[in-house]
Amino acid sequence: MKIAVLKETAPGETRCSAIPETVKKFTALGAEMAVEKGAGLSAGISDEDFKEAGAKIGTRKDVLKGAGAILCVSGPEPETLKDAGRGALLVGELDPLRRKVAVEGYAKAGLVALAMEWMPRITRAQSMDVLSSQSNLAGYKAVLEAAAAFGRAFPMMMTAAGTISPAKVFVMGVGVAGLQAIATAKRLGAQVSATDVRSATKEQIQSLGAKPIFVENVAGIEGEGKGGYATEMSPEYQKAQAELVSGHIAKQDIVITTALIPGRPAPRLISDAQLATMRRGSVIVDLAAEAGGNVEGTEAGKTVEKHGVSIIGAPNLARTLAADSSALFARNLYNFLSAFWDKEKSEPELPDDDEIVQAIRLTRGGKVVNERLASS
Ligand code: NAD
């Protein structure tokens, strides 16, 4: 089967859906790799690198012609795929809930669109999970962004000219991004505390050497909740959480917020009144900016200052680490397609009754077929 790798066209996208390593691995499976000219440049991969790994380089028209699978990071506009054949798989982050018209366009074009961000949270799919691989890098980079914007140092320093006290970092939302943010802030020498609604995270926070800050008098979500995700909390819990945050936040220098609820706007964790209690010069990095933000006043893609506090609305920080984020993303795509590879036919076979296929397949046979999309 021919596999096409597209050059990304979404504004600000730097990543590439393949790297030379995955090109070689797909070739070893019997696939013929075709990479659109310049696809890897923003991630530090030249056309020569891809050629050496065994790919052919061509225009979009060249790579799409006869391709059985099309790899991308962000979903392309359907009209840019008119040279693809009916039945071809389109694999990437297709953002189905916000791009319903595009999904219909994929259906009309006869493509089998597969939204990698809807990968179910099951053990078998861990190595295919683009949300995890990209969140991990975003959590790391969020702390570096905060450190760069902060007018003071992170670690305690005892110098001949006096002692500098360590920065206090508070991480709100301890999923994949939050855990990496805690670990990164600890490595930089900060005093770190963290909170989540899932009680299971308490132990994880402690194991990284940070202090858990939890609502104790109202039940949170035990274990992982449905599919490992949080759900919206009761008004009683939200009130208790707001009181807890108010008491804690005034003493913090840096706050990293990562809280998300799938299919819903991000929960509001810091109000304007709470912001006003923070010290001037404090920094907040809001990783939930694209989902509406965890902080009142967050603007996606901008840094705003309120009450002397800088709020960095950081959408998709993984894009700022294009080489690493591309490598992990590309491996997620390879892990997915190779897990379904039919060696005799030299192409992936996606069974209708498979949990992964059912979760991520959006379109097939000219129709939108995903239940989650139909019910939204
Ligand atoms: P996420 O990006 O959906 O949310 C980030 C964090 O915000 C979560 O920990 C969530 O509980 C928290 N949160 C939501 N509402 C909040 C609120 N009001 N206050 C404070 N925190 C709030 O989560 P994620 O990073 O995708 O990870 C969620 C869990 O799923 C993790 O335990 C992770 O290890 C697990 N996971 C499993 C798999 C798998 O098995 N394939 C893949 C990915 C993640």
Short mmCIF file of C-alpha atoms and ligand atoms in Angstrom, two decimals:
data_model
loop_
_atom_site.label_atom_id
_atom_site.label_comp_id
_atom_site.label_asym_id
_atom_site.label_seq_id
_atom_site.Cartn_x
_atom_site.Cartn_y
_atom_site.Cartn_z
CA MET A 1 0.00 0.00 0.00
CA LYS A 2 1.14 3.51 -0.71
CA ILE A 3 1.18 5.83 2.33
CA ALA A 4 1.16 9.59 1.77
CA VAL A 5 2.65 12.00 4.31
CA LEU A 6 1.21 15.50 3.97
CA LYS A 7 2.93 18.83 4.52
CA GLU A 8 0.90 20.56 7.21
CA THR A 9 -1.02 23.68 6.26
CA ALA A 10 -2.80 24.68 9.50
CA PRO A 11 -1.56 28.06 10.77
CA GLY A 12 1.20 27.60 13.36
CA GLU A 13 1.54 23.86 12.79
CA THR A 14 5.21 22.84 12.89
CA ARG A 15 4.93 19.09 13.33
CA CYS A 16 5.18 16.31 10.77
CA SER A 17 3.24 13.04 10.87
CA ALA A 18 6.26 10.94 9.86
CA ILE A 19 9.96 10.83 10.67
CA PRO A 20 12.68 8.87 8.84
CA GLU A 21 12.44 6.11 11.47
CA THR A 22 8.71 5.50 10.81
CA VAL A 23 9.28 5.74 7.05
CA LYS A 24 11.80 2.89 7.37
CA LYS A 25 9.46 0.87 9.58
CA PHE A 26 6.49 1.26 7.23
CA THR A 27 8.74 0.34 4.30
CA ALA A 28 9.81 -2.80 6.19
CA LEU A 29 6.12 -3.72 6.43
CA GLY A 30 5.91 -3.54 2.65
CA ALA A 31 4.43 -0.04 2.29
CA GLU A 32 5.54 2.47 -0.32
CA MET A 33 6.12 5.84 1.35
CA ALA A 34 5.46 9.16 -0.42
CA VAL A 35 6.26 12.38 1.42
CA GLU A 36 5.03 15.80 0.27
CA LYS A 37 7.92 18.13 -0.51
CA GLY A 38 9.03 20.12 2.54
CA ALA A 39 6.76 18.19 4.95
CA GLY A 40 9.43 17.78 7.62
CA LEU A 41 11.29 21.08 7.33
CA SER A 42 9.69 22.81 10.33
CA ALA A 43 10.52 19.74 12.44
CA GLY A 44 14.16 19.72 11.28
CA ILE A 45 13.76 16.88 8.73
CA SER A 46 14.84 17.55 5.15
CA ASP A 47 13.47 15.94 1.99
CA GLU A 48 16.92 14.29 1.68
CA ASP A 49 16.49 12.68 5.13
CA PHE A 50 13.16 11.22 4.05
CA LYS A 51 14.64 10.10 0.71
CA GLU A 52 17.50 8.32 2.47
CA ALA A 53 14.94 6.53 4.66
CA GLY A 54 13.31 5.18 1.50
CA ALA A 55 10.50 7.66 0.74
CA LYS A 56 9.67 9.26 -2.59
CA ILE A 57 9.24 13.04 -2.49
CA GLY A 58 6.56 14.76 -4.52
CA THR A 59 3.85 17.39 -4.80
CA ARG A 60 0.58 16.90 -2.92
CA LYS A 61 -0.98 15.61 -6.13
CA ASP A 62 1.87 13.10 -6.62
CA VAL A 63 1.72 11.74 -3.07
CA LEU A 64 -2.07 11.47 -2.95
CA LYS A 65 -2.38 9.64 -6.26
CA GLY A 66 -3.05 5.98 -5.51
CA ALA A 67 -2.42 6.34 -1.75
CA GLY A 68 -4.26 3.87 0.49
CA ALA A 69 -3.49 5.88 3.63
CA ILE A 70 -2.84 9.59 4.17
CA LEU A 71 -0.99 10.71 7.30
CA CYS A 72 -1.32 14.18 8.78
CA VAL A 73 -1.00 15.97 12.12
CA SER A 74 -3.88 18.49 11.87
CA GLY A 75 -6.86 17.65 9.65
CA PRO A 76 -6.46 19.16 6.15
CA GLU A 77 -9.32 20.86 4.31
CA PRO A 78 -11.20 18.25 2.27
CA GLU A 79 -10.81 20.21 -0.99
CA THR A 80 -7.02 19.83 -0.71
CA LEU A 81 -7.45 16.04 -0.87
CA LYS A 82 -9.31 15.83 -4.18
CA ASP A 83 -6.55 13.73 -5.73
CA ALA A 84 -6.99 10.99 -3.11
CA GLY A 85 -8.80 7.83 -4.14
CA ARG A 86 -12.10 6.75 -2.54
CA GLY A 87 -11.58 4.37 0.38
CA ALA A 88 -8.21 5.88 1.41
CA LEU A 89 -7.62 6.18 5.17
CA LEU A 90 -7.01 9.69 6.52
CA VAL A 91 -5.15 9.44 9.83
CA GLY A 92 -4.42 12.37 12.15
CA GLU A 93 -5.87 14.79 14.71
CA LEU A 94 -9.02 15.70 12.83
CA ASP A 95 -10.73 17.77 15.57
CA PRO A 96 -14.16 16.29 14.67
CA LEU A 97 -16.37 18.26 17.08
CA ARG A 98 -15.08 21.63 15.89
CA ARG A 99 -14.71 20.65 12.22
CA LYS A 100 -17.99 18.94 11.42
CA VAL A 101 -18.18 20.44 7.93
CA ALA A 102 -14.70 19.13 7.14
CA VAL A 103 -15.70 15.67 8.42
CA GLU A 104 -18.70 15.73 6.07
CA GLY A 105 -16.29 16.72 3.32
CA TYR A 106 -14.11 13.68 4.09
CA ALA A 107 -17.23 11.49 3.91
CA LYS A 108 -18.24 12.99 0.55
CA ALA A 109 -14.75 12.38 -0.80
CA GLY A 110 -15.16 8.70 0.18
CA LEU A 111 -12.30 8.81 2.69
CA VAL A 112 -12.16 6.72 5.86
CA ALA A 113 -11.33 9.46 8.36
CA LEU A 114 -9.67 8.27 11.60
CA ALA A 115 -9.46 10.78 14.46
CA MET A 116 -6.42 9.80 16.53
CA GLU A 117 -7.45 12.04 19.45
CA TRP A 118 -10.47 9.80 20.04
CA MET A 119 -8.28 6.80 20.79
CA PRO A 120 -9.87 4.94 23.72
CA ARG A 121 -7.91 4.97 26.99
CA ILE A 122 -7.19 1.27 27.12
CA THR A 123 -3.89 -0.46 27.72
CA ARG A 124 -3.68 -1.76 24.14
CA ALA A 125 -3.96 1.79 22.77
CA GLN A 126 -1.44 3.48 25.04
CA SER A 127 1.32 3.52 22.43
CA MET A 128 -1.10 5.04 19.88
CA ASP A 129 -2.32 7.88 22.09
CA VAL A 130 -1.43 11.23 20.51
CA LEU A 131 -3.09 13.21 23.32
CA SER A 132 -0.76 11.65 25.87
CA SER A 133 2.40 11.98 23.82
CA GLN A 134 1.75 15.63 23.03
CA SER A 135 0.45 16.56 26.54
CA ASN A 136 3.59 15.21 28.10
CA LEU A 137 5.73 17.64 26.08
CA ALA A 138 3.25 20.48 26.69
CA GLY A 139 3.46 19.96 30.46
CA TYR A 140 7.25 20.19 30.31
CA LYS A 141 7.23 23.29 28.09
CA ALA A 142 4.59 25.04 30.22
CA VAL A 143 7.01 25.12 33.14
CA LEU A 144 9.82 26.48 30.93
CA GLU A 145 7.48 29.21 29.62
CA ALA A 146 6.57 30.11 33.19
CA ALA A 147 10.22 30.17 34.25
CA ALA A 148 11.13 32.41 31.32
CA ALA A 149 8.36 34.90 32.13
CA PHE A 150 9.04 34.89 35.89
CA GLY A 151 11.26 37.68 37.15
CA ARG A 152 12.84 35.46 39.78
CA ALA A 153 14.76 32.17 39.97
CA PHE A 154 13.20 28.74 40.57
CA PRO A 155 15.71 27.01 42.85
CA MET A 156 16.82 28.06 46.29
CA MET A 157 20.26 29.64 46.00
CA MET A 158 22.52 30.31 48.95
CA THR A 159 25.05 32.85 47.81
CA ALA A 160 27.59 35.17 49.45
CA ALA A 161 25.16 37.99 48.74
CA GLY A 162 22.29 36.27 50.51
CA THR A 163 19.73 33.53 49.99
CA ILE A 164 17.15 33.34 47.21
CA SER A 165 14.07 31.40 48.26
CA PRO A 166 12.66 28.74 45.93
CA ALA A 167 9.71 29.54 43.67
CA LYS A 168 6.36 28.06 44.68
CA VAL A 169 4.67 26.23 41.81
CA PHE A 170 1.06 24.97 41.94
CA VAL A 171 -0.15 22.52 39.28
CA MET A 172 -3.92 22.24 38.79
CA GLY A 173 -5.00 19.10 36.92
CA VAL A 174 -2.66 16.14 37.28
CA GLY A 175 -3.15 14.15 34.08
CA VAL A 176 -0.33 13.49 31.64
CA ALA A 177 0.59 17.20 31.23
CA GLY A 178 0.26 17.97 34.94
CA LEU A 179 2.49 15.09 36.02
CA GLN A 180 5.21 16.21 33.61
CA ALA A 181 4.81 19.82 34.81
CA ILE A 182 5.32 18.68 38.42
CA ALA A 183 8.40 16.66 37.48
CA THR A 184 9.88 19.54 35.47
CA ALA A 185 9.26 22.15 38.19
CA LYS A 186 10.83 19.81 40.76
CA ARG A 187 13.90 19.37 38.54
CA LEU A 188 14.25 23.15 38.38
CA GLY A 189 14.26 23.27 42.17
CA ALA A 190 10.81 24.75 42.85
CA GLN A 191 8.58 23.92 45.80
CA VAL A 192 5.69 22.15 44.10
CA SER A 193 2.09 21.44 45.10
CA ALA A 194 -0.73 20.07 42.96
CA THR A 195 -4.44 19.31 42.89
CA ASP A 196 -6.95 17.24 40.90
CA VAL A 197 -10.51 16.01 41.24
CA ARG A 198 -9.43 12.38 40.80
CA SER A 199 -8.39 11.01 44.17
CA ALA A 200 -6.07 8.50 42.48
CA THR A 201 -3.68 11.34 41.59
CA LYS A 202 -2.85 12.09 45.24
CA GLU A 203 -0.39 9.23 45.40
CA GLN A 204 1.11 10.16 42.02
CA ILE A 205 1.71 13.74 43.24
CA GLN A 206 3.42 12.46 46.39
CA SER A 207 5.55 10.01 44.45
CA LEU A 208 7.01 12.96 42.51
CA GLY A 209 7.90 14.71 45.74
CA ALA A 210 5.16 17.35 45.51
CA LYS A 211 2.47 18.27 48.04
CA PRO A 212 -1.14 17.25 47.26
CA ILE A 213 -3.76 19.96 47.89
CA PHE A 214 -7.16 18.25 47.94
CA VAL A 215 -10.77 18.96 48.85
CA GLU A 216 -11.20 16.59 51.79
CA ASN A 217 -14.77 17.15 52.95
CA VAL A 218 -16.59 16.44 49.66
CA ALA A 219 -16.09 13.27 47.58
CA GLY A 220 -14.00 13.68 44.42
CA ILE A 221 -13.75 11.15 41.61
CA GLU A 222 -12.29 7.89 42.84
CA GLY A 223 -9.96 6.01 40.54
CA GLU A 224 -9.81 7.12 36.97
CA GLY A 225 -13.47 7.90 36.22
CA LYS A 226 -14.93 6.84 32.84
CA GLY A 227 -12.16 6.12 30.33
CA GLY A 228 -9.57 7.77 32.61
CA TYR A 229 -11.18 11.20 32.24
CA ALA A 230 -12.66 13.56 34.79
CA THR A 231 -16.35 14.51 34.76
CA GLU A 232 -17.95 17.79 35.75
CA MET A 233 -18.07 18.10 39.55
CA SER A 234 -21.10 18.87 41.76
CA PRO A 235 -21.76 22.53 42.74
CA GLU A 236 -20.89 21.54 46.33
CA TYR A 237 -17.49 20.21 45.22
CA GLN A 238 -16.86 23.27 43.04
CA LYS A 239 -17.54 25.58 46.00
CA ALA A 240 -15.22 23.62 48.30
CA GLN A 241 -12.54 23.59 45.59
CA ALA A 242 -12.84 27.37 45.06
CA GLU A 243 -12.34 27.97 48.81
CA LEU A 244 -9.32 25.67 48.88
CA VAL A 245 -7.77 27.34 45.84
CA SER A 246 -8.37 30.83 47.25
CA GLY A 247 -6.43 29.98 50.39
CA HIS A 248 -3.53 28.37 48.54
CA ILE A 249 -3.12 30.51 45.46
CA ALA A 250 -2.25 33.75 47.23
CA LYS A 251 1.02 32.15 48.35
CA GLN A 252 2.03 30.83 44.90
CA ASP A 253 4.46 32.31 42.36
CA ILE A 254 3.61 30.07 39.41
CA VAL A 255 0.38 28.24 38.57
CA ILE A 256 0.13 25.73 35.73
CA THR A 257 -3.46 24.78 34.85
CA THR A 258 -4.20 21.73 32.70
CA ALA A 259 -7.77 20.73 33.66
CA LEU A 260 -9.91 19.42 30.83
CA ILE A 261 -13.25 17.63 30.58
CA PRO A 262 -13.75 15.88 27.22
CA GLY A 263 -16.47 17.40 25.03
CA ARG A 264 -17.13 20.27 27.47
CA PRO A 265 -15.57 23.69 28.07
CA ALA A 266 -12.60 23.59 30.44
CA PRO A 267 -13.62 23.98 34.11
CA ARG A 268 -13.06 27.46 35.57
CA LEU A 269 -10.54 27.01 38.36
CA ILE A 270 -9.30 30.58 39.00
CA SER A 271 -11.64 33.57 39.09
CA ASP A 272 -10.70 37.21 38.65
CA ALA A 273 -11.18 37.76 42.39
CA GLN A 274 -8.75 34.93 43.15
CA LEU A 275 -6.25 36.35 40.68
CA ALA A 276 -6.35 39.63 42.58
CA THR A 277 -5.05 37.86 45.71
CA MET A 278 -1.89 36.65 43.95
CA ARG A 279 1.44 38.42 44.31
CA ARG A 280 2.42 40.89 41.58
CA GLY A 281 4.89 39.26 39.18
CA SER A 282 3.29 35.81 39.53
CA VAL A 283 2.83 33.81 36.34
CA ILE A 284 0.04 31.49 35.24
CA VAL A 285 0.31 29.17 32.24
CA ASP A 286 -3.15 28.01 31.15
CA LEU A 287 -2.80 24.86 29.04
CA ALA A 288 -6.59 24.66 28.71
CA ALA A 289 -6.66 27.97 26.78
CA GLU A 290 -8.07 26.45 23.58
CA ALA A 291 -10.95 24.81 25.49
CA GLY A 292 -11.96 28.19 27.01
CA GLY A 293 -9.29 28.32 29.72
CA ASN A 294 -9.15 27.36 33.41
CA VAL A 295 -8.49 30.99 34.34
CA GLU A 296 -10.89 33.92 33.99
CA GLY A 297 -9.44 36.26 31.36
CA THR A 298 -7.20 33.72 29.57
CA GLU A 299 -6.81 34.46 25.87
CA ALA A 300 -5.60 31.59 23.69
CA GLY A 301 -2.28 32.41 22.03
CA LYS A 302 -1.74 35.59 24.10
CA THR A 303 -0.16 36.70 27.36
CA VAL A 304 -2.43 39.04 29.28
CA GLU A 305 -1.67 40.85 32.52
CA LYS A 306 -4.32 41.15 35.24
CA HIS A 307 -3.75 42.46 38.76
CA GLY A 308 0.00 42.30 38.05
CA VAL A 309 -0.20 38.58 37.18
CA SER A 310 0.84 37.36 33.71
CA ILE A 311 -1.56 34.80 32.27
CA ILE A 312 -0.05 32.88 29.37
CA GLY A 313 -2.81 31.32 27.24
CA ALA A 314 -0.74 28.53 25.78
CA PRO A 315 -2.42 26.56 22.99
CA ASN A 316 -0.61 23.50 21.76
CA LEU A 317 2.83 23.96 23.28
CA ALA A 318 3.90 20.64 21.74
CA ARG A 319 4.27 22.58 18.49
CA THR A 320 7.16 24.52 20.02
CA LEU A 321 9.11 21.25 20.36
CA ALA A 322 8.55 20.18 16.77
CA ALA A 323 11.32 17.58 16.50
CA ASP A 324 10.30 15.66 19.62
CA SER A 325 6.55 16.10 19.20
CA SER A 326 6.77 14.94 15.56
CA ALA A 327 8.80 11.89 16.56
CA LEU A 328 6.27 10.84 19.21
CA PHE A 329 3.27 11.65 16.99
CA ALA A 330 4.75 9.74 14.06
CA ARG A 331 5.40 6.71 16.29
CA ASN A 332 1.81 6.87 17.58
CA LEU A 333 0.58 6.67 13.96
CA TYR A 334 2.97 3.83 13.15
CA ASN A 335 1.97 1.92 16.30
CA PHE A 336 -1.69 2.27 15.32
CA LEU A 337 -1.42 1.22 11.66
CA SER A 338 1.11 -1.55 12.27
CA ALA A 339 -1.11 -3.07 15.02
CA PHE A 340 -3.78 -3.63 12.34
CA TRP A 341 -1.38 -4.61 9.55
CA ASP A 342 -2.38 -7.54 7.36
CA LYS A 343 0.99 -8.97 6.27
CA GLU A 344 -0.36 -10.77 3.22
CA LYS A 345 -2.20 -7.78 1.80
CA SER A 346 0.49 -5.36 3.00
CA GLU A 347 -2.12 -2.94 4.29
CA PRO A 348 -4.05 -2.31 7.51
CA GLU A 349 -7.28 -4.22 8.04
CA LEU A 350 -9.70 -2.40 10.36
CA PRO A 351 -12.31 -4.81 11.78
CA ASP A 352 -15.77 -3.31 12.40
CA ASP A 353 -16.08 -4.86 15.85
CA ASP A 354 -12.78 -3.51 17.18
CA GLU A 355 -13.06 -1.04 20.08
CA ILE A 356 -10.33 1.20 18.68
CA VAL A 357 -11.81 1.27 15.17
CA GLN A 358 -15.27 2.03 16.52
CA ALA A 359 -13.97 4.89 18.66
CA ILE A 360 -11.86 6.71 16.08
CA ARG A 361 -13.48 6.00 12.69
CA LEU A 362 -15.53 9.04 11.67
CA THR A 363 -16.51 8.29 8.07
CA ARG A 364 -16.87 5.34 5.75
CA GLY A 365 -18.64 4.52 2.48
CA GLY A 366 -19.52 8.19 1.89
CA LYS A 367 -21.19 8.62 5.30
CA VAL A 368 -20.39 9.96 8.77
CA VAL A 369 -20.54 6.80 10.89
CA ASN A 370 -19.22 7.77 14.33
CA GLU A 371 -21.81 7.57 17.13
CA ARG A 372 -20.14 10.24 19.23
CA LEU A 373 -20.34 12.66 16.33
CA ALA A 374 -23.96 11.75 15.57
CA SER A 375 -25.02 12.30 19.19
CA SER A 376 -23.13 15.59 19.70
P1 NAD B 1 -7.14 15.42 30.69
O1 NAD B 1 -6.23 16.11 29.74
O2 NAD B 1 -8.47 14.99 30.22
O3 NAD B 1 -7.35 16.37 31.97
C1 NAD B 1 -6.25 16.87 32.70
C2 NAD B 1 -6.47 16.67 34.19
O4 NAD B 1 -7.40 17.64 34.68
C3 NAD B 1 -7.04 15.30 34.59
O5 NAD B 1 -6.17 14.70 35.54
C4 NAD B 1 -8.39 15.65 35.22
O6 NAD B 1 -8.77 14.77 36.27
C5 NAD B 1 -8.14 17.05 35.74
N1 NAD B 1 -9.34 17.85 36.03
C6 NAD B 1 -10.52 17.89 35.35
N2 NAD B 1 -11.38 18.74 35.98
C7 NAD B 1 -10.69 19.28 37.05
C8 NAD B 1 -11.03 20.21 38.07
N3 NAD B 1 -12.22 20.79 38.12
N4 NAD B 1 -10.09 20.49 39.00
C9 NAD B 1 -8.87 19.91 38.98
N5 NAD B 1 -8.50 19.01 38.04
C10 NAD B 1 -9.39 18.70 37.10
O7 NAD B 1 -6.42 14.15 31.36
P2 NAD B 1 -5.24 13.25 30.79
O8 NAD B 1 -3.95 13.94 30.91
O9 NAD B 1 -5.61 12.83 29.44
O10 NAD B 1 -5.22 11.99 31.78
C11 NAD B 1 -6.31 11.48 32.51
C12 NAD B 1 -5.97 10.07 33.02
O11 NAD B 1 -6.06 9.11 31.96
C13 NAD B 1 -4.56 9.92 33.58
O12 NAD B 1 -4.61 9.14 34.75
C14 NAD B 1 -3.82 9.17 32.53
O13 NAD B 1 -2.74 8.40 33.02
C15 NAD B 1 -4.92 8.31 31.95
N6 NAD B 1 -4.61 7.92 30.55
C16 NAD B 1 -4.69 6.60 30.20
C17 NAD B 1 -4.41 6.22 28.87
C18 NAD B 1 -4.47 4.79 28.44
O14 NAD B 1 -4.59 3.91 29.26
N7 NAD B 1 -4.39 4.52 27.12
C19 NAD B 1 -4.07 7.20 27.93
C20 NAD B 1 -4.02 8.52 28.34
C21 NAD B 1 -4.29 8.87 29.66
#
